[in-house]
Amino acid sequence: PGQQQRTDLKQRLGTDPRVVLAARVMEATRPELDDMIRQEAASNPALEAIDLDEEMTEEEVLRQLERAAPDRHTDEDEAYRVSICNPDERASWIDFLAAPPSLKEHLLAQLLGLVPARLEPLAHAVVECVGPKGYLEVAPEEIALETDASLEDVREVVRLLQSCDPPGVGAYDLRECLLIQLRERTDALGVLARTVVEKHWRNLRTLRFDRIATSLRVSREDVSTAVEELSNLSPYPGEAFGTGSRYGTQSLPAISPDVVYRRTPNGITIEVVGAESWCLRLSRWYAAQYRKLRKEASADPEEKRHVNEFVRRALDLIQSVKQRQRTLYAIAEALLKAQYSFINSGDYHHLKPLMRKDIARECGFHLATVSRATANKTVQIPTGETLPFEVLFQHKHRVQKLIEEILAGEDPEQPLTDQQIADRLNAMGVKIARRTVAKYRERIVGVSSRKRRMA
């Protein structure tokens, strides 16, 4: 019974329109937020919204503001100013909830039913690390550090995630993705395909089918059939969910940053970009009707339901947008405090190791809130450079930049070995192993010191 009650509670929370909307607004990029506001204004006559970025004549602005001018201040109209909408276009929360879930929502709904209660916060954090292709983009060790969880617990949650739909989700690379999809196969073809991926991945990538056939003592045709079977699997399981949201937008590259740091005579200021381009407010007419119907015991139930629904939706969106602004500002402020030298100069030498859990602790937020608020968003620093928020959290960005600088300054006749690069980094205070340097170096130049000398 206790487990059933907990499951029922999860389901209610998962479909509460206010909870769903708040999460959607929080994780929205600026283009997605604009689209959310436009579509809700078009379908909800109680929400008035003026897009200040649209060009309007002075007369049009005055006319719209005149229509929106409040005759009396109330709690319901407190939420900003207003705009135009089409009262004939109406939608219901049912339309919103009936829309296809995002990949992360789909995964979380499954995973919460598999993990014990104590691992639910960790399940949220792991799902936040799943990229649009369905791959996990953060190593288990880093998730453990971010969440103060044990590595064993992280690996257990990842294992359970990899049992979720769509098949192959939660892998760290293509090879693991294919193996996850093949692990339940017991037929001869499935077993052969799994063996090819598991034991002969390098030969498979270079299409050396003869070598695979010889090693496995099967015909080349058998190998070709197994490879054909692999082509029927999904290399990117997350793509089945697309990159859009329930509001129909696509996750496009940010045209402008979500947060801007500006240098002024009084120091660095913070601007959260997005909602300032909108005037949002509850319709005067709907606010008056809402107050009126609450007092009338004999009011028509259908009219009351209609007014209550639209008013609630309008206020929920306005409050969600305000909460998004406050949350992003608090995170940006904490990041400025933690990474001031880097933000001020743009010099990667000043980038300090920092984790989301540190910012969550500083702001008093849940780790999942910080992850959701900063995912797929960008920040512009005073130098004019626009960076993903990820840069401010990932120690690896600083390491890669330092290695790039070291390689750029090396003597072409005497290129540095990976150990020499590691020694230089250690002298700078960056503790790093030679093997880790080799991975970065391969990503940057692709060849060893011996081959760079030969070139």
XYZ file of C-alpha atoms in Angstrom:
455
model
C 0.000 0.000 0.000
C 2.801 2.431 0.887
C 4.507 1.850 -2.474
C 1.184 2.301 -4.272
C 0.523 5.591 -2.472
C 3.976 6.835 -3.396
C 3.428 5.859 -7.041
C 0.028 7.589 -7.074
C 1.607 10.728 -5.637
C 4.302 10.682 -8.328
C 1.668 10.362 -11.015
C -0.327 13.271 -9.616
C 2.775 15.446 -9.377
C 3.883 14.399 -12.842
C 0.622 15.591 -14.397
C -0.022 18.690 -12.270
C -0.198 21.436 -14.928
C 1.512 23.966 -12.675
C 4.441 21.643 -11.933
C 4.802 20.684 -15.596
C 4.589 24.304 -16.753
C 7.080 25.566 -14.164
C 9.605 22.924 -15.241
C 9.068 23.711 -18.928
C 9.520 27.443 -18.430
C 12.587 26.916 -16.264
C 14.404 24.789 -18.845
C 13.284 26.859 -21.872
C 15.854 28.776 -23.892
C 14.945 32.305 -24.935
C 13.432 31.314 -28.332
C 11.429 28.549 -26.641
C 10.166 30.931 -23.960
C 9.064 33.433 -26.610
C 7.164 30.696 -28.387
C 5.504 29.511 -25.170
C 4.260 33.011 -24.420
C 2.991 33.593 -27.961
C 1.093 30.318 -28.092
C -0.445 30.728 -24.651
C -1.492 34.316 -25.443
C -3.114 33.094 -28.658
C -5.068 30.353 -26.884
C -5.850 32.009 -23.548
C -7.978 35.183 -23.631
C -7.161 35.864 -19.963
C -3.467 36.387 -20.760
C -2.417 39.635 -22.351
C 1.081 39.862 -23.768
C 2.834 42.531 -25.818
C 5.993 41.496 -27.632
C 8.176 44.578 -27.187
C 10.634 43.303 -29.793
C 8.024 43.615 -32.539
C 8.027 46.904 -34.393
C 4.861 48.907 -33.723
C 3.946 52.487 -34.437
C 3.706 54.864 -31.508
C -0.075 54.938 -31.940
C -0.302 51.124 -31.770
C 1.746 51.016 -28.581
C -0.389 53.705 -26.945
C -3.604 52.020 -28.069
C -2.582 48.644 -26.675
C -1.361 50.108 -23.395
C -4.561 52.118 -23.102
C -6.622 48.951 -23.512
C -4.477 47.296 -20.896
C -4.395 50.130 -18.368
C -5.700 48.859 -15.017
C -8.511 50.798 -13.435
C -7.749 49.297 -10.078
C -4.883 47.289 -8.577
C -5.695 43.728 -7.477
C -3.742 40.611 -6.581
C -4.772 39.037 -9.857
C -3.440 41.865 -12.018
C -0.212 42.301 -10.110
C 1.652 40.246 -12.683
C 3.133 42.841 -15.097
C 1.474 44.785 -17.933
C -0.407 43.426 -21.024
C -1.265 42.741 -24.584
C -3.406 41.487 -27.315
C -4.815 38.039 -27.755
C -7.556 36.357 -29.713
C -10.503 35.483 -27.414
C -11.877 33.109 -30.028
C -8.846 30.821 -29.843
C -9.115 28.747 -26.693
C -7.234 25.741 -25.454
C -7.294 23.624 -22.368
C -4.650 22.168 -20.111
C -5.848 18.853 -21.506
C -4.346 19.867 -24.873
C -1.060 20.596 -23.135
C -0.999 17.347 -21.183
C -2.024 15.275 -24.189
C 1.017 16.460 -26.141
C 3.906 13.982 -26.428
C 6.312 14.078 -23.457
C 9.914 15.103 -23.910
C 12.636 12.453 -23.780
C 13.599 13.395 -20.215
C 9.990 13.348 -19.015
C 9.492 9.949 -20.631
C 12.618 8.557 -18.977
C 11.923 10.051 -15.561
C 8.385 8.662 -15.482
C 9.828 5.163 -16.007
C 12.888 5.508 -13.805
C 10.988 6.764 -10.745
C 9.005 3.544 -10.830
C 12.200 1.474 -10.733
C 14.435 3.140 -8.134
C 13.937 2.991 -4.342
C 12.745 6.189 -2.652
C 16.220 7.126 -1.400
C 17.557 7.224 -4.977
C 14.811 9.394 -6.472
C 16.836 12.661 -6.254
C 19.735 10.842 -7.931
C 17.373 9.569 -10.651
C 16.410 13.179 -11.428
C 20.095 14.159 -11.646
C 21.003 11.229 -13.923
C 18.133 11.939 -16.325
C 19.265 15.577 -16.524
C 22.580 14.250 -17.882
C 20.914 12.558 -20.883
C 21.510 14.453 -24.114
C 19.104 14.820 -27.066
C 20.554 11.711 -28.765
C 19.729 9.614 -25.715
C 23.341 9.248 -24.561
C 24.563 10.073 -21.071
C 26.876 13.077 -21.383
C 28.380 13.101 -17.878
C 30.615 10.355 -16.491
C 29.398 8.364 -13.447
C 32.288 9.691 -11.356
C 31.296 13.284 -12.109
C 27.616 12.611 -11.353
C 28.685 11.097 -8.028
C 30.718 14.213 -7.203
C 27.919 16.548 -8.299
C 25.297 14.794 -6.190
C 27.343 13.575 -3.196
C 26.151 10.073 -4.080
C 28.228 6.918 -4.017
C 29.609 5.640 -7.302
C 27.774 2.359 -6.707
C 24.420 4.154 -6.431
C 25.105 6.142 -9.601
C 25.972 2.991 -11.526
C 22.812 1.275 -10.241
C 20.612 4.174 -11.402
C 22.380 4.201 -14.776
C 21.810 0.447 -15.075
C 18.103 0.932 -14.417
C 17.997 3.851 -16.863
C 19.460 1.612 -19.538
C 16.517 -0.764 -19.071
C 14.051 2.000 -19.970
C 12.416 2.794 -23.270
C 13.586 3.718 -25.897
C 16.025 0.770 -26.206
C 19.654 1.867 -26.083
C 19.031 4.976 -24.000
C 21.518 5.821 -21.253
C 24.576 4.560 -23.129
C 27.822 6.515 -23.119
C 28.726 5.802 -26.740
C 27.500 4.071 -29.891
C 29.048 0.709 -29.041
C 27.350 0.537 -25.655
C 24.095 1.758 -27.209
C 24.081 -1.147 -29.675
C 25.009 -3.671 -26.977
C 22.125 -2.528 -24.784
C 19.727 -3.109 -27.657
C 21.184 -6.574 -28.297
C 21.584 -7.876 -24.775
C 18.192 -9.601 -24.650
C 18.658 -11.313 -28.001
C 19.076 -15.092 -27.778
C 18.560 -15.988 -31.435
C 21.625 -16.945 -33.509
C 21.660 -13.734 -35.547
C 21.280 -11.538 -32.477
C 24.050 -13.391 -30.642
C 26.378 -13.058 -33.644
C 25.624 -9.347 -33.990
C 26.314 -8.822 -30.286
C 29.611 -10.735 -30.535
C 30.728 -8.642 -33.495
C 30.068 -5.421 -31.556
C 31.484 -6.719 -28.294
C 34.620 -8.486 -29.548
C 35.389 -6.967 -32.941
C 34.401 -3.305 -32.693
C 37.616 -1.983 -34.249
C 37.361 -4.303 -37.244
C 33.673 -3.455 -37.589
C 34.422 0.270 -37.702
C 36.988 -0.279 -40.448
C 34.688 -2.709 -42.324
C 37.170 -5.589 -42.098
C 34.516 -8.265 -42.420
C 36.988 -10.943 -43.561
C 39.008 -10.611 -40.361
C 35.841 -10.869 -38.269
C 34.693 -13.944 -40.200
C 38.073 -15.660 -39.802
C 38.223 -14.915 -36.077
C 34.684 -16.113 -35.407
C 34.944 -19.038 -37.859
C 31.844 -18.015 -39.752
C 31.337 -17.046 -43.385
C 31.715 -13.498 -44.642
C 28.025 -13.625 -45.598
C 27.135 -14.361 -41.961
C 29.103 -11.307 -40.872
C 27.411 -9.169 -43.539
C 24.003 -10.368 -42.338
C 24.935 -9.508 -38.740
C 26.056 -6.044 -39.823
C 22.793 -5.593 -41.702
C 20.983 -6.495 -38.479
C 22.979 -3.803 -36.674
C 21.804 -1.257 -39.228
C 18.243 -1.936 -38.062
C 19.085 -0.734 -34.547
C 18.818 2.872 -33.447
C 22.198 4.620 -33.151
C 20.591 7.636 -31.441
C 17.538 6.417 -29.489
C 16.679 9.883 -28.171
C 16.055 11.259 -31.649
C 12.726 9.419 -31.798
C 11.454 12.139 -29.442
C 12.759 14.992 -31.581
C 14.226 18.141 -30.092
C 11.044 20.086 -29.744
C 8.871 20.909 -26.771
C 5.166 20.605 -26.189
C 4.874 24.097 -27.553
C 6.162 22.922 -30.913
C 9.491 24.718 -30.892
C 12.800 23.270 -31.993
C 15.921 23.550 -29.866
C 17.740 25.990 -32.075
C 21.117 27.517 -31.382
C 20.670 30.542 -29.171
C 20.505 33.749 -31.216
C 21.323 35.783 -28.122
C 22.632 34.823 -24.689
C 20.285 33.962 -21.839
C 22.394 35.863 -19.303
C 24.649 38.871 -19.959
C 27.437 40.098 -17.672
C 28.303 43.758 -18.359
C 31.252 45.720 -17.018
C 30.242 49.127 -15.628
C 32.024 51.780 -13.530
C 30.301 50.249 -10.509
C 31.352 46.671 -11.269
C 29.868 43.811 -13.278
C 26.095 43.801 -13.650
C 23.828 40.874 -14.511
C 20.961 40.853 -16.995
C 18.680 37.855 -17.476
C 17.581 38.083 -21.098
C 14.127 36.887 -22.117
C 10.983 38.005 -20.343
C 11.991 41.668 -20.388
C 10.919 41.713 -24.032
C 7.339 40.977 -22.950
C 4.667 42.843 -21.033
C 2.546 40.169 -19.385
C -0.619 40.695 -17.380
C -3.980 39.260 -16.534
C -6.819 40.630 -18.663
C -8.823 43.319 -16.829
C -12.105 41.818 -18.004
C -11.194 38.305 -16.860
C -9.863 39.596 -13.519
C -13.192 41.380 -12.924
C -15.208 38.305 -13.957
C -13.089 36.104 -11.711
C -13.780 38.327 -8.669
C -17.461 38.619 -9.550
C -18.088 34.877 -10.027
C -16.310 33.991 -6.797
C -18.885 36.038 -4.896
C -21.955 34.773 -6.774
C -23.345 31.538 -5.368
C -25.800 31.254 -8.266
C -23.173 31.751 -10.981
C -23.342 29.463 -14.007
C -20.976 26.530 -13.251
C -19.734 26.288 -16.844
C -18.939 29.992 -17.033
C -17.233 29.823 -13.652
C -15.146 26.825 -14.745
C -14.209 28.560 -18.012
C -13.122 31.797 -16.291
C -11.279 30.011 -13.479
C -9.349 27.845 -15.936
C -8.142 30.721 -18.102
C -7.298 32.958 -15.131
C -5.378 30.151 -13.420
C -3.444 29.379 -16.591
C -2.526 33.021 -17.128
C -1.341 33.488 -13.552
C 0.579 30.199 -13.602
C 2.508 31.226 -16.716
C 3.247 34.697 -15.350
C 4.453 33.302 -12.040
C 6.551 30.632 -13.797
C 8.233 33.278 -15.946
C 8.953 35.428 -12.889
C 10.374 32.405 -11.054
C 12.576 31.593 -14.043
C 13.999 35.127 -14.006
C 14.650 35.044 -10.255
C 16.273 31.609 -10.418
C 18.554 32.447 -13.358
C 19.568 35.716 -11.705
C 20.451 33.961 -8.445
C 22.501 31.336 -10.311
C 24.256 34.011 -12.389
C 25.042 35.965 -9.226
C 26.511 32.899 -7.508
C 28.552 32.084 -10.622
C 29.901 35.646 -10.750
C 31.038 35.299 -7.161
C 32.645 31.892 -7.776
C 34.193 32.585 -11.214
C 34.733 36.356 -11.020
C 38.282 36.370 -12.400
C 37.338 34.292 -15.428
C 34.094 36.168 -16.150
C 35.887 39.509 -15.858
C 38.851 38.580 -18.053
C 37.784 35.641 -20.237
C 41.164 34.071 -19.408
C 40.783 30.303 -19.017
C 43.727 30.252 -16.626
C 41.340 31.803 -14.074
C 38.592 29.216 -14.532
C 38.175 27.395 -11.214
C 36.893 23.842 -10.723
C 33.204 24.253 -9.879
C 30.236 21.908 -9.690
C 26.528 22.515 -9.987
C 26.017 21.187 -6.478
C 28.235 24.069 -5.196
C 25.981 26.639 -6.873
C 22.853 24.772 -5.733
C 24.136 24.900 -2.145
C 25.030 28.598 -2.440
C 21.578 29.493 -3.817
C 19.589 27.122 -1.645
C 18.253 25.298 -4.713
C 17.898 21.620 -5.514
C 20.637 20.333 -7.832
C 17.997 19.445 -10.440
C 16.817 23.087 -10.462
C 20.307 24.370 -11.284
C 20.732 21.689 -13.964
C 17.367 22.487 -15.552
C 17.852 26.260 -15.387
C 21.280 26.202 -17.082
C 20.828 23.353 -19.603
C 21.254 24.422 -23.249
C 21.607 28.078 -22.223
C 24.419 30.532 -22.867
C 26.059 33.390 -21.041
C 27.879 36.430 -22.445
C 30.862 37.742 -20.477
C 32.155 41.360 -20.595
C 34.760 40.492 -23.257
C 31.859 39.859 -25.659
C 32.409 36.108 -25.790
C 29.256 33.984 -25.555
C 29.721 30.620 -23.849
C 27.555 27.706 -22.775
C 26.833 27.760 -19.033
C 28.579 24.391 -19.067
C 31.965 26.115 -19.397
C 31.592 27.711 -15.967
C 31.043 24.321 -14.355
C 33.398 22.031 -16.261
C 37.024 21.839 -15.205
C 37.765 20.111 -18.537
C 37.256 23.335 -20.528
C 40.076 25.039 -18.669
C 42.336 21.991 -19.087
C 41.675 21.792 -22.821
C 42.381 25.517 -23.293
C 45.664 25.233 -21.397
C 46.751 22.220 -23.465
C 45.847 24.103 -26.662
C 48.059 26.991 -25.522
C 50.948 24.647 -24.639
C 50.725 22.881 -28.016
C 50.532 26.196 -29.887
C 53.784 27.306 -28.268
C 55.791 24.094 -28.647
C 58.875 23.802 -30.840
C 57.846 22.016 -34.089
C 61.279 20.393 -34.169
C 60.951 19.129 -30.601
C 57.230 18.591 -29.931
C 56.269 17.889 -26.339
C 55.380 14.406 -25.152
C 52.160 13.819 -23.239
C 54.182 13.425 -20.029
C 55.944 16.762 -20.595
C 52.568 18.443 -21.115
C 51.267 16.814 -17.914
C 54.370 18.058 -16.041
C 53.744 21.649 -17.234
C 50.114 21.475 -16.183
C 51.074 20.080 -12.784
C 53.463 23.002 -12.376
C 50.476 25.311 -13.022
C 48.549 23.597 -10.245
C 46.442 21.395 -12.535
C 46.769 17.812 -11.346
C 46.432 15.565 -14.379
C 47.678 12.164 -15.507
C 49.549 11.491 -18.743
C 46.732 9.291 -20.067
C 44.243 12.115 -19.542
C 46.529 14.510 -21.419
C 46.666 11.987 -24.272
C 42.869 12.049 -24.584
C 42.781 15.841 -24.758
C 45.724 15.940 -27.154
C 44.060 13.445 -29.504
C 40.950 15.600 -29.523
C 42.958 18.754 -30.311
C 45.625 17.628 -32.807
C 44.959 13.912 -33.192
C 48.594 12.770 -33.355
C 51.428 11.961 -30.943
C 54.659 13.958 -30.499
C 56.513 11.473 -32.736
C 54.054 11.967 -35.586
C 53.990 15.752 -35.057
C 57.810 15.739 -35.392
C 57.561 13.679 -38.596
C 54.999 16.141 -39.987
